[in-house]
Amino acid sequence: MTLTTKAAVLTEPGKPFEIVELDLDEPREGEVLIKYTAAGLCHSDLHLTDGDLPPRYPIVGGHEGSGVIEAVGPGVTKVKPGDHVVCSFIPNCGTCRYCSTGRQNLCDMGATILEGSMPDGSFRFHSGGKDFGAMCMLGTFSERATISQHSVVKVDDWLPLDKAVLVGCGVPSGWGTSVYAGGVRAGDTVVIYGIGGLGINAVQGAVSSGAKYVVVVDPVALKRDTAIKFGATHAFADAAEAATKVNELTWGQGADQALILVGTVDEEVVQNATAVVGKGGTVVITGLADPTKLTVHVSGTDLTLNQKTIKGSLFGSANPQYDIVKLLRLYDSGQLKLDELITQTYTLDQVNDGYQDLRDGKNIRGVILHEN
Ligand SMILES: NC(=O)c1ccc[n+]([C@@H]2O[C@H](COP(=O)([O-])OP(=O)(O)OC[C@H]3O[C@@H](n4cnc5c(N)ncnc54)[C@H](O)[C@@H]3O)[C@@H](O)[C@H]2O)c1
Ligand SMILES: [Zn+2]
Ligand SMILES: [Zn+2]
């Protein structure tokens, strides 16, 4: 039996999402049919349209998702129909070199997430004789999808899936940038560039790790005000003003960590971040940019003589299977904010309005609530 689903797809560069009806294959060996409840509007899907992350076309958008398992294919042991799950935008197979050494965010099964195919190169969405990919093997801008069991993490039934959805990408990627990649410790001074769906969670991570000063930089007033509500100690529209303040706060020693979570990373923000950390400091680059552009231009001698580290971080350097559950338990016990991260909700038909609001700086995170 072939299923059908309504989905938001990209068909060519520079074009917005189009809402179409697609055929959907039933789950094969190791796969599940999921009915998505909610999908977050992460900036990475905007990179698919702005040309920074050109995908294979056509592709169903969306990689932050939560939902309910409706059916399972042969050999599925991880979940059963009726289970509530949050999707991980990087699958975790559990057995590859990276999964088996506690680095599930680097799982080898993630190789095709931008192609949007299953690991064997096949697709589950189709229309008019064409195969449609699924962003990050998920395609959460669809009512339903057929995905790998390794892309889902079972979560407690009583948690609201319309809030838990954020723990599929933005929350762990931001929180983990502070806690895991940055290694923020009690008493540290942290500078965070870019307070969107990821950066605000880097603030939550830095605050929960006991940072003394959390200094944020974002040109948008709503973002700065929200960061202060989440526990940031200082907020600036301008990186130079932030650097002057950090110098004053640390008696010239500089920050311990500078975390880059801006929408599109460029040379300037990397240079500012590298200059604002002091001896032994760490710069983490989590934001994306056109992969063909060289965005790191800094003095190697500064790195050597001041023993600074610049590193990238994927999925907050977290382990999805462990950290999605852990972060939701922190939410459940009141130690992690999720409800306050959602500025606006949209229907699937309003996906382009949601991305326009993101571009206009109106949203910390927008979320699509699927209707059926
Ligand atoms: N590494 C990962 O695992 C991972 C995961 C998800 C998203 N991302 C990437 O992280 C980035 C952030 O995603 P998001 O969803 O939070 O985006 P967003 O659009 O919600 O937030 C970006 C913020 O950066 C601010 N900004 C832009 N330029 C700035 C500058 N020069 N200085 C300071 N602030 C600036 C914007 O005002 C905005 O508030 C994107 O590039 C996204 O693709 C990376
Ligand atoms: Zn994302
Ligand atoms: Zn793996």
Coordinates of C-alpha atoms and ligand atoms in Angstrom, one line a residue:
M1 CA 0.0 0.0 0.0
T2 CA 1.3 3.5 -0.9
L3 CA 0.7 6.2 1.6
T4 CA 0.4 9.9 0.8
T5 CA 1.5 12.9 2.8
K6 CA 1.5 16.7 2.5
A7 CA 5.0 18.2 2.6
A8 CA 7.0 21.4 2.2
V9 CA 9.7 20.8 -0.5
L10 CA 12.5 22.7 -2.3
T11 CA 12.7 22.0 -6.0
E12 CA 15.4 24.4 -7.2
P13 CA 18.0 26.9 -5.8
G14 CA 16.6 30.2 -4.5
K15 CA 12.9 29.1 -4.6
P16 CA 10.9 29.1 -1.4
F17 CA 9.2 26.0 0.0
E18 CA 6.3 24.6 -2.0
I19 CA 3.5 22.6 -0.4
V20 CA 2.9 19.4 -2.4
E21 CA 1.3 15.9 -2.0
L22 CA 3.9 13.1 -2.0
D23 CA 3.7 9.3 -2.1
L24 CA 5.4 7.7 0.9
D25 CA 6.9 4.2 1.0
E26 CA 6.0 1.8 3.8
P27 CA 8.9 1.1 6.3
R28 CA 11.4 -1.4 5.1
E29 CA 13.8 -3.4 7.4
G30 CA 14.9 -1.3 10.3
E31 CA 12.6 1.6 9.4
V32 CA 9.6 3.3 11.0
L33 CA 6.6 5.3 9.9
I34 CA 6.3 8.4 12.0
K35 CA 3.5 10.9 12.2
Y36 CA 5.1 14.2 13.0
T37 CA 3.5 16.4 15.7
A38 CA 5.8 19.4 15.4
A39 CA 8.8 20.7 13.4
G40 CA 11.2 23.5 14.5
L41 CA 12.3 26.2 12.0
C42 CA 16.1 25.9 12.3
H43 CA 18.4 28.2 10.4
S44 CA 20.0 25.2 8.7
D45 CA 16.9 24.7 6.5
L46 CA 17.2 28.4 5.5
H47 CA 20.8 27.6 4.4
L48 CA 19.2 25.1 1.9
T49 CA 17.3 28.0 0.3
D50 CA 20.0 30.7 0.6
G51 CA 22.6 28.6 -1.2
D52 CA 25.0 28.1 1.7
L53 CA 24.1 24.4 1.9
P54 CA 22.9 23.5 -1.6
P55 CA 21.0 20.2 -1.3
R56 CA 20.3 17.5 -3.9
Y57 CA 16.9 18.6 -5.3
P58 CA 14.0 17.9 -4.8
I59 CA 14.1 17.7 -1.0
V60 CA 11.5 17.7 1.8
G61 CA 12.7 20.3 4.4
G62 CA 12.9 20.0 8.2
H63 CA 15.3 18.3 10.6
E64 CA 13.9 19.3 14.0
G65 CA 11.0 17.0 14.7
S66 CA 8.9 15.1 17.2
G67 CA 6.0 12.7 16.7
V68 CA 4.4 9.3 17.3
I69 CA 5.4 6.0 15.7
E70 CA 2.6 4.6 13.6
A71 CA 4.2 1.5 12.1
V72 CA 7.5 -0.4 12.2
G73 CA 9.2 -2.4 9.5
P74 CA 10.8 -5.9 10.0
G75 CA 13.7 -6.0 12.5
V76 CA 12.8 -2.8 14.4
T77 CA 13.6 -3.2 18.1
K78 CA 14.1 0.3 19.3
V79 CA 10.5 1.5 19.2
K80 CA 6.9 0.2 18.7
P81 CA 3.7 1.8 17.3
G82 CA 2.4 4.4 19.7
D83 CA 5.8 5.4 21.1
H84 CA 6.5 9.1 21.4
V85 CA 9.8 10.1 19.9
V86 CA 12.1 13.1 19.3
C87 CA 14.1 12.8 16.1
S88 CA 17.9 13.2 16.1
F89 CA 19.1 15.1 13.0
I90 CA 22.1 12.8 13.0
P91 CA 21.2 9.1 13.2
N92 CA 23.0 7.0 15.8
C93 CA 23.6 3.4 14.7
G94 CA 25.2 2.4 18.0
T95 CA 27.9 0.3 16.5
C96 CA 30.2 2.4 14.2
R97 CA 33.6 3.6 15.3
Y98 CA 32.2 6.9 16.5
C99 CA 29.0 5.6 18.2
S100 CA 31.0 3.0 20.0
T101 CA 33.4 5.5 21.4
G102 CA 30.8 7.9 22.8
R103 CA 30.7 10.3 19.8
Q104 CA 27.3 9.5 18.4
N105 CA 27.1 13.0 16.8
L106 CA 29.7 11.8 14.4
C107 CA 27.9 8.5 13.5
D108 CA 28.9 7.2 10.1
M109 CA 25.2 6.9 9.2
G110 CA 25.1 10.7 9.0
A111 CA 27.0 10.6 5.6
T112 CA 23.9 11.1 3.5
I113 CA 22.0 13.6 5.7
L114 CA 22.3 16.5 3.1
E115 CA 21.6 14.2 0.2
G116 CA 18.5 13.3 2.1
S117 CA 18.7 9.6 1.1
M118 CA 18.8 6.5 3.2
P119 CA 22.4 5.2 3.6
D120 CA 22.0 2.9 0.6
G121 CA 21.1 5.8 -1.6
S122 CA 17.4 5.0 -1.9
F123 CA 14.5 7.4 -1.1
R124 CA 11.1 7.1 0.6
F125 CA 9.2 10.2 -0.7
H126 CA 8.2 10.2 -4.4
S127 CA 6.0 12.1 -6.9
G128 CA 5.6 12.0 -10.7
G129 CA 8.4 9.5 -11.1
K130 CA 10.9 11.6 -9.1
D131 CA 12.6 10.7 -5.8
F132 CA 12.4 13.4 -3.1
G133 CA 15.1 13.5 -0.4
A134 CA 14.4 14.2 3.3
M135 CA 16.5 16.8 5.1
C136 CA 18.8 15.0 7.5
M137 CA 17.0 11.7 6.6
L138 CA 13.9 13.1 8.4
G139 CA 11.9 15.6 6.4
T140 CA 10.0 16.9 9.4
F141 CA 8.1 19.5 7.2
S142 CA 5.9 16.6 6.2
E143 CA 2.8 15.2 8.0
R144 CA 4.4 11.7 7.9
A145 CA 7.7 10.2 6.9
T146 CA 9.4 6.8 6.7
I147 CA 12.7 7.0 8.5
S148 CA 15.4 4.9 10.1
Q149 CA 14.9 3.6 13.6
H150 CA 18.4 5.1 14.3
S151 CA 17.0 8.6 13.7
V152 CA 14.5 8.4 16.6
V153 CA 14.9 8.6 20.4
K154 CA 12.0 7.3 22.5
V155 CA 10.9 9.9 25.1
D156 CA 8.5 9.9 28.1
D157 CA 4.8 9.8 27.1
W158 CA 3.8 12.7 29.4
L159 CA 6.2 15.2 27.8
P160 CA 4.6 17.7 25.4
L161 CA 5.9 16.8 22.0
D162 CA 5.3 20.4 20.7
K163 CA 7.9 21.6 23.1
A164 CA 10.2 18.5 23.2
V165 CA 10.7 19.0 19.4
L166 CA 13.4 21.6 20.2
V167 CA 15.6 18.9 21.7
G168 CA 16.0 17.4 18.2
C169 CA 18.5 20.1 17.2
G170 CA 18.5 23.7 18.6
V171 CA 18.7 22.8 22.3
P172 CA 21.4 20.2 22.3
S173 CA 23.4 22.0 19.6
G174 CA 23.5 25.2 21.6
W175 CA 23.6 23.8 25.2
G176 CA 26.3 21.3 24.1
T177 CA 28.4 24.1 22.5
S178 CA 28.8 25.5 26.0
V179 CA 28.9 22.4 28.1
Y180 CA 30.6 19.9 26.0
A181 CA 32.5 21.6 23.1
G182 CA 33.4 24.8 25.1
G183 CA 33.8 22.9 28.4
V184 CA 32.4 25.9 30.4
R185 CA 33.2 25.5 34.1
A186 CA 32.1 27.4 37.3
G187 CA 33.5 30.8 37.4
D188 CA 34.3 31.1 33.6
T189 CA 33.7 34.1 31.4
V190 CA 31.9 33.2 28.2
V191 CA 31.1 35.3 25.2
I192 CA 28.3 34.1 22.9
Y193 CA 27.9 35.5 19.4
G194 CA 24.3 35.0 17.9
I195 CA 21.3 34.4 20.1
G196 CA 18.9 32.4 17.9
G197 CA 17.4 29.0 18.5
L198 CA 20.9 27.7 19.2
G199 CA 22.6 30.6 20.9
I200 CA 19.9 31.0 23.5
N201 CA 20.6 27.4 24.5
A202 CA 24.3 28.1 24.7
V203 CA 23.3 30.7 27.3
Q204 CA 21.3 28.1 29.2
G205 CA 24.3 25.7 29.0
A206 CA 26.8 28.4 30.2
V207 CA 24.5 29.5 33.1
S208 CA 23.9 25.9 34.2
S209 CA 27.6 25.2 34.2
G210 CA 28.1 28.1 36.6
A211 CA 29.8 30.7 34.4
K212 CA 30.5 34.0 36.2
Y213 CA 29.9 36.2 33.2
V214 CA 27.8 35.3 30.2
V215 CA 28.3 38.1 27.6
V216 CA 26.2 38.0 24.5
V217 CA 26.4 39.7 21.1
D218 CA 23.5 40.1 18.8
P219 CA 22.3 43.0 16.6
V220 CA 18.6 42.3 17.4
A221 CA 17.2 43.8 20.6
L222 CA 14.6 41.0 21.2
K223 CA 17.5 38.5 21.2
R224 CA 19.6 40.5 23.7
D225 CA 16.6 41.0 26.0
T226 CA 15.7 37.3 25.8
A227 CA 19.4 36.3 26.6
I228 CA 19.3 38.5 29.8
K229 CA 16.0 36.8 30.8
F230 CA 17.8 33.4 30.4
G231 CA 20.6 34.5 32.7
A232 CA 23.2 36.3 30.5
T233 CA 24.9 39.0 32.5
H234 CA 25.7 41.5 29.7
A235 CA 24.3 42.0 26.2
F236 CA 25.7 44.1 23.3
A237 CA 24.7 44.8 19.7
D238 CA 28.3 45.3 18.8
A239 CA 31.3 42.9 19.2
A240 CA 33.8 45.7 19.9
E241 CA 31.7 47.0 22.9
A242 CA 31.5 43.4 24.2
A243 CA 35.3 43.0 23.9
T244 CA 35.9 46.2 25.9
K245 CA 33.5 45.0 28.6
V246 CA 35.1 41.5 28.8
N247 CA 38.5 43.2 29.1
E248 CA 37.2 45.2 32.0
L249 CA 35.4 42.3 33.7
T250 CA 38.4 40.0 33.6
W251 CA 41.1 42.6 34.5
G252 CA 42.6 42.1 31.0
Q253 CA 42.8 38.3 31.1
G254 CA 40.1 37.8 28.4
A255 CA 37.3 35.3 28.1
D256 CA 37.6 31.6 28.7
Q257 CA 35.3 30.6 25.8
A258 CA 33.9 32.4 22.8
L259 CA 31.1 30.5 21.1
I260 CA 30.0 31.3 17.6
L261 CA 26.3 30.5 16.8
V262 CA 25.5 33.3 14.3
G263 CA 23.2 32.5 11.4
T264 CA 26.1 32.8 8.8
V265 CA 29.6 32.6 10.1
D266 CA 32.2 35.0 8.5
E267 CA 35.8 35.9 8.9
E268 CA 35.0 38.9 11.1
V269 CA 33.1 37.0 13.8
V270 CA 35.8 34.3 14.0
Q271 CA 38.5 37.0 14.4
N272 CA 36.5 38.8 17.1
A273 CA 36.0 35.5 19.0
T274 CA 39.7 34.6 18.7
A275 CA 40.7 38.0 20.0
V276 CA 38.2 38.1 22.9
V277 CA 39.5 34.8 24.5
G278 CA 42.6 35.0 26.7
K279 CA 45.5 32.6 27.3
G280 CA 44.3 28.9 27.1
G281 CA 40.9 30.1 25.7
T282 CA 38.6 28.1 23.5
V283 CA 36.7 29.3 20.4
V284 CA 33.9 27.0 19.2
I285 CA 32.4 27.4 15.7
T286 CA 28.8 25.9 15.6
G287 CA 27.2 28.2 13.1
L288 CA 27.4 27.3 9.4
A289 CA 28.4 29.2 6.2
D290 CA 28.9 28.4 2.6
P291 CA 31.3 25.4 2.9
T292 CA 33.4 26.6 0.0
K293 CA 34.2 29.9 1.8
L294 CA 37.3 30.1 4.0
T295 CA 36.0 31.7 7.2
V296 CA 38.9 31.1 9.6
H297 CA 41.7 33.7 9.1
V298 CA 43.6 34.2 12.3
S299 CA 47.2 34.5 13.5
G300 CA 48.7 31.0 14.1
T301 CA 51.2 32.7 16.3
D302 CA 48.4 34.1 18.5
L303 CA 47.1 30.5 18.8
T304 CA 50.6 29.2 19.7
L305 CA 51.9 31.8 22.1
N306 CA 48.6 32.1 23.9
Q307 CA 47.7 28.4 23.6
K308 CA 44.2 29.1 22.1
T309 CA 42.0 26.4 20.6
I310 CA 39.6 26.9 17.7
K311 CA 37.2 24.0 17.1
G312 CA 34.0 23.1 15.3
S313 CA 31.1 21.4 17.0
L314 CA 28.3 19.3 15.5
F315 CA 25.1 18.6 17.5
G316 CA 26.8 20.3 20.4
S317 CA 29.3 17.5 20.5
A318 CA 26.6 15.6 22.3
N319 CA 25.4 11.9 22.2
P320 CA 21.8 12.1 20.8
Q321 CA 20.6 8.9 22.4
Y322 CA 21.7 10.0 25.9
D323 CA 21.5 13.8 25.7
I324 CA 18.0 14.1 24.2
V325 CA 16.6 12.1 27.1
K326 CA 18.8 13.9 29.6
L327 CA 17.8 17.4 28.4
L328 CA 14.1 16.5 28.5
R329 CA 14.5 15.2 32.1
L330 CA 16.1 18.6 32.9
Y331 CA 13.0 20.3 31.4
D332 CA 10.7 18.0 33.4
S333 CA 12.5 19.0 36.6
G334 CA 12.3 22.7 35.8
Q335 CA 16.1 23.0 35.1
L336 CA 15.9 23.7 31.4
K337 CA 13.5 26.1 29.7
L338 CA 11.8 25.0 26.5
D339 CA 8.3 26.7 26.5
E340 CA 10.0 30.2 26.6
L341 CA 12.1 29.4 23.5
I342 CA 9.1 29.3 21.2
T343 CA 8.2 32.7 19.9
Q344 CA 5.5 31.7 17.4
T345 CA 3.8 28.6 15.9
Y346 CA 2.8 28.1 12.3
T347 CA 0.8 25.6 10.2
L348 CA 2.8 23.7 7.5
D349 CA 1.3 25.9 4.9
Q350 CA 2.9 28.9 6.6
V351 CA 6.4 27.6 6.5
N352 CA 7.7 30.4 4.3
D353 CA 6.1 33.0 6.7
G354 CA 8.0 31.3 9.5
Y355 CA 11.3 31.7 7.7
Q356 CA 10.6 35.3 6.8
D357 CA 10.0 35.9 10.5
L358 CA 13.4 34.2 11.3
R359 CA 15.1 36.4 8.7
D360 CA 13.4 39.5 10.2
G361 CA 14.8 38.7 13.6
K362 CA 11.3 38.2 15.1
N363 CA 11.8 34.6 16.4
I364 CA 13.9 32.9 19.0
R365 CA 12.4 29.7 17.6
G366 CA 9.4 29.3 15.4
V367 CA 7.6 25.9 15.4
I368 CA 5.3 24.2 12.8
L369 CA 2.4 22.3 14.5
H370 CA 1.1 19.6 12.1
E371 CA -2.6 19.7 11.9
N372 CA -3.9 16.2 11.4
Ligands
LIG1 N1 26.8 22.7 14.2 C1 25.6 22.2 14.3 O1 25.4 21.1 14.8 C2 24.4 23.1 14.0 C3 23.1 22.6 14.2 C4 22.0 23.4 13.9 C5 22.2 24.7 13.3 N2 23.5 25.1 13.1 C6 23.8 26.4 12.5 O2 23.9 27.3 13.6 C7 23.6 28.6 13.2 C8 22.6 29.2 14.1 O3 21.3 28.6 13.9 P1 20.0 29.2 14.5 O4 18.8 28.3 14.1 O5 20.2 29.5 16.0 O6 19.9 30.6 13.7 P2 19.0 31.9 14.0 O7 18.8 32.6 12.7 O8 17.9 31.6 14.9 O9 20.0 32.8 15.0 C9 21.2 33.4 14.5 C10 21.4 34.7 15.3 O10 22.6 35.3 14.9 C11 22.5 36.7 15.0 N3 23.6 37.3 14.2 C12 23.8 37.3 12.9 N4 25.0 37.8 12.6 C13 25.6 38.1 13.8 C14 26.9 38.7 14.1 N5 27.8 39.0 13.2 N6 27.1 38.8 15.4 C15 26.2 38.4 16.4 N7 25.0 37.9 16.1 C16 24.7 37.8 14.8 C17 21.1 36.9 14.4 O11 20.6 38.2 14.8 C18 20.3 35.8 15.1 O12 19.8 36.1 16.3 C19 23.2 28.5 11.7 O13 24.3 28.7 10.9 C20 22.7 27.0 11.6 O14 22.8 26.5 10.3 C21 24.6 24.3 13.4
ZN2 ZN 19.1 22.5 13.1
ZN3 ZN 27.1 5.1 14.4

